[in-house]
Short mmCIF file of C-alpha atoms in Angstrom, two decimals:
data_model
loop_
_atom_site.label_atom_id
_atom_site.label_comp_id
_atom_site.label_asym_id
_atom_site.label_seq_id
_atom_site.Cartn_x
_atom_site.Cartn_y
_atom_site.Cartn_z
CA THR W 32 31.63 -15.19 -16.34
CA ALA W 33 33.52 -12.46 -18.26
CA ILE W 34 37.23 -11.84 -18.62
CA ASN W 35 38.92 -8.65 -19.68
CA GLY W 36 41.50 -8.48 -22.48
CA TYR W 37 44.37 -8.88 -20.04
CA GLY W 38 43.18 -12.02 -18.30
CA ASN W 39 43.53 -10.48 -14.85
CA TRP W 40 39.94 -10.11 -13.65
CA PHE W 41 36.60 -11.73 -14.11
CA TYR W 42 33.05 -11.69 -12.82
CA LEU W 43 31.57 -14.78 -11.29
CA ASP W 44 27.91 -14.44 -10.36
CA ASN W 45 28.29 -10.61 -10.53
CA VAL W 46 31.19 -10.56 -8.01
CA GLN W 47 34.47 -9.17 -9.31
CA VAL W 48 37.52 -11.30 -8.50
CA VAL W 49 40.91 -9.67 -9.07
CA SER W 50 44.10 -11.59 -9.77
CA THR W 51 47.42 -10.44 -8.33
CA GLY W 52 49.13 -11.37 -11.60
CA LEU W 53 51.24 -9.10 -13.74
CA PRO W 54 50.23 -8.87 -17.42
CA VAL W 55 53.22 -8.40 -19.75
CA GLN W 56 52.94 -7.63 -23.47
CA VAL W 57 56.21 -8.61 -25.16
CA LYS W 58 57.11 -8.01 -28.80
CA LEU W 59 60.00 -9.88 -30.43
CA MET W 60 61.10 -11.36 -33.72
CA LEU W 61 62.78 -14.72 -34.25
CA GLU W 62 65.48 -14.42 -36.90
CA GLY W 63 64.90 -17.81 -38.57
CA PRO W 64 61.31 -17.20 -39.72
CA TYR W 65 61.70 -13.40 -40.04
CA VAL W 66 61.03 -11.88 -43.47
CA ALA W 67 62.65 -8.44 -43.49
CA GLY W 68 60.66 -7.07 -46.43
CA ALA W 69 57.38 -7.99 -44.75
CA GLY W 70 58.37 -7.05 -41.19
CA ARG W 71 56.72 -10.31 -40.11
CA MET W 72 57.68 -13.90 -39.44
CA ARG W 73 56.61 -16.94 -41.44
CA ASP W 74 54.35 -19.45 -39.71
CA ASP W 75 55.69 -22.51 -41.57
CA LEU W 76 55.77 -24.70 -38.43
CA ARG W 77 52.10 -23.98 -37.74
CA VAL W 78 51.12 -24.64 -41.36
CA ALA W 79 52.99 -27.97 -41.27
CA GLY W 80 51.38 -28.95 -37.94
CA LEU W 81 54.75 -29.07 -36.17
CA ILE W 82 54.07 -26.84 -33.15
CA PRO W 83 53.41 -29.04 -30.11
CA THR W 84 50.35 -28.40 -27.95
CA THR W 85 52.54 -28.75 -24.81
CA GLU W 86 55.35 -26.29 -24.14
CA PRO W 87 58.74 -27.83 -25.00
CA PHE W 88 60.96 -26.04 -22.47
CA THR W 89 60.44 -28.21 -19.40
CA ALA W 90 61.35 -31.40 -21.28
CA LEU W 91 64.45 -29.66 -22.68
CA GLY W 92 65.71 -28.80 -19.19
CA PHE W 93 65.02 -25.05 -19.17
CA THR W 94 64.67 -23.64 -15.65
CA GLN W 95 61.04 -23.09 -14.63
CA SER W 96 60.15 -20.92 -11.67
CA GLY W 97 57.25 -19.16 -10.03
CA GLY W 98 54.59 -21.52 -11.36
CA GLY W 99 55.94 -21.74 -14.91
CA GLY W 100 56.17 -24.92 -16.95
CA GLY W 101 53.69 -27.46 -18.21
CA GLY W 102 51.68 -25.05 -20.36
CA THR W 103 49.38 -26.49 -22.99
CA VAL W 104 47.19 -25.06 -25.73
CA LEU W 105 44.08 -26.24 -27.47
CA PRO W 106 44.74 -27.25 -31.10
CA ALA W 107 42.22 -24.58 -32.20
CA VAL W 108 44.78 -21.90 -31.21
CA PHE W 109 46.83 -23.02 -34.21
CA THR W 110 44.00 -22.42 -36.69
CA THR W 111 44.38 -18.62 -36.63
CA THR W 112 45.96 -17.20 -39.80
CA GLY W 113 47.33 -13.79 -40.78
CA ASP W 114 49.37 -11.54 -38.48
CA ASN W 115 48.04 -13.32 -35.38
CA ALA W 116 49.02 -16.80 -36.57
CA ILE W 117 51.25 -18.62 -34.09
CA VAL W 118 54.90 -19.01 -35.12
CA ASP W 119 56.23 -21.03 -32.15
CA TRP W 120 56.60 -21.29 -28.38
CA VAL W 121 58.85 -18.90 -26.44
CA LEU W 122 59.82 -18.84 -22.77
CA LEU W 123 59.45 -15.54 -20.92
CA GLU W 124 61.31 -14.93 -17.68
CA LEU W 125 61.09 -12.31 -14.96
CA ARG W 126 64.53 -11.88 -13.42
CA SER W 127 65.66 -10.16 -10.25
CA ALA W 128 66.28 -6.41 -10.63
CA ILE W 129 69.24 -6.78 -8.26
CA THR W 130 70.75 -10.04 -9.55
CA PRO W 131 69.64 -10.59 -13.18
CA SER W 132 70.91 -14.19 -13.19
CA VAL W 133 68.17 -15.09 -10.69
CA ILE W 134 64.98 -16.24 -12.44
CA VAL W 135 61.97 -15.20 -10.36
CA ALA W 136 59.18 -16.52 -12.61
CA THR W 137 58.76 -18.13 -16.03
CA ARG W 138 55.88 -18.53 -18.43
CA SER W 139 55.74 -20.45 -21.66
CA ALA W 140 53.98 -18.37 -24.27
CA LEU W 141 53.32 -18.17 -28.00
CA VAL W 142 54.76 -15.73 -30.53
CA GLN W 143 52.60 -14.49 -33.39
CA ARG W 144 53.71 -13.55 -36.92
CA ASP W 145 53.64 -9.82 -36.06
CA GLY W 146 55.91 -10.39 -33.04
CA ASP W 147 53.31 -10.21 -30.28
CA VAL W 148 53.91 -12.74 -27.52
CA VAL W 149 50.62 -14.02 -26.15
CA GLY W 150 49.34 -16.40 -23.52
CA THR W 151 48.37 -19.98 -24.21
CA ASN W 152 44.87 -18.94 -25.29
CA GLY W 153 46.54 -17.32 -28.33
CA THR W 154 45.32 -13.78 -27.68
CA SER W 155 45.88 -12.36 -24.17
CA PRO W 156 49.07 -10.91 -22.66
CA VAL W 157 51.22 -13.27 -20.65
CA LEU W 158 50.25 -13.24 -16.97
CA PHE W 159 52.86 -13.80 -14.25
CA ASN W 160 51.82 -14.68 -10.71
CA SER W 161 54.40 -12.37 -9.17
CA PRO W 162 54.16 -9.27 -7.00
CA ALA W 163 54.37 -5.85 -8.61
CA GLY W 164 57.93 -4.57 -8.81
CA SER W 165 60.89 -4.09 -11.09
CA TYR W 166 62.22 -7.00 -13.09
CA TYR W 167 64.45 -7.70 -16.03
CA VAL W 168 62.33 -9.36 -18.71
CA ALA W 169 64.02 -12.10 -20.74
CA ALA W 170 62.81 -14.13 -23.72
CA ARG W 171 64.26 -17.51 -24.65
CA HIS W 172 63.70 -20.00 -27.45
CA ARG W 173 65.01 -23.50 -27.95
CA ASN W 174 66.77 -22.64 -31.26
CA HIS W 175 67.57 -18.93 -30.95
CA LEU W 176 69.72 -16.81 -28.68
CA GLY W 177 67.84 -15.38 -25.76
CA CYS W 178 67.63 -11.68 -24.98
CA MET W 179 66.91 -9.59 -21.91
CA THR W 180 65.95 -5.99 -21.29
CA ALA W 181 68.91 -3.66 -20.75
CA ALA W 182 67.35 -2.34 -17.54
CA PRO W 183 64.69 -3.53 -15.11
CA ILE W 184 61.09 -2.80 -16.14
CA THR W 185 58.53 -1.71 -13.54
CA LEU W 186 55.57 -4.08 -13.65
CA THR W 187 52.22 -3.27 -12.07
CA GLY W 188 48.70 -4.60 -12.54
CA ALA W 189 48.46 -2.71 -15.86
CA PRO W 190 49.87 -4.42 -18.97
CA ALA W 191 53.50 -3.43 -19.54
CA LEU W 192 54.76 -3.29 -23.13
CA VAL W 193 58.28 -4.71 -23.55
CA ASP W 194 59.44 -4.27 -27.15
CA LEU W 195 62.52 -6.42 -27.63
CA THR W 196 62.71 -5.41 -31.30
CA LEU W 197 64.09 -2.01 -30.21
CA ALA W 198 67.86 -1.81 -29.64
CA ALA W 199 67.32 0.57 -26.69
CA THR W 200 65.19 -2.02 -24.88
#
C-alpha cells in the first residue's frame, strides 16, 4: 500500500484507488503564539503536553458538517519539533459559494509553527469529502477570531493553496 503526499490515492495490491476528496493546503497564523521577528508561532502547548489527541470543536458546540468532527491523532504526531511542530487544532470549513453562511463541510486539522495547516497525520493537506467546485474557505479556532477567504476558491482534485496570511486572500 502506498499513499501520495496529498492523501488522495493509494495502491492496494497494485490496483489504484482514487478518492473523490478535495485536498486543501491552508496557511495561517494564530496571533497568540505568533512571534513577529521569527515569522513563526511558538509551540508552547505542544511542549507542555496540553494539545488534546481528540479535536476539541465538537465538544465545544462548533457546527460539524460533511463528515467532519471526531478527529483524533496519535500522540507521536506531537513529537515533531522545528517548523513542522504542531501548535494547536484548527477547524477548517468549506462554505457555499452562493450563501457563505452555509457550512458545506468541516475538518478538524492541525496548524504547524510555520503556519501550514495539515491533516491529523501531521503532514498531509486536509482532505474534504466534497465534490469539486467553488467554496469559501474558513478557518476557526476556539480562542481566536475566525477568518474566511474574500472570494470563493475553486477546488479540484489537485491541492489548492489558500494563504490566509495575505490580506488579499
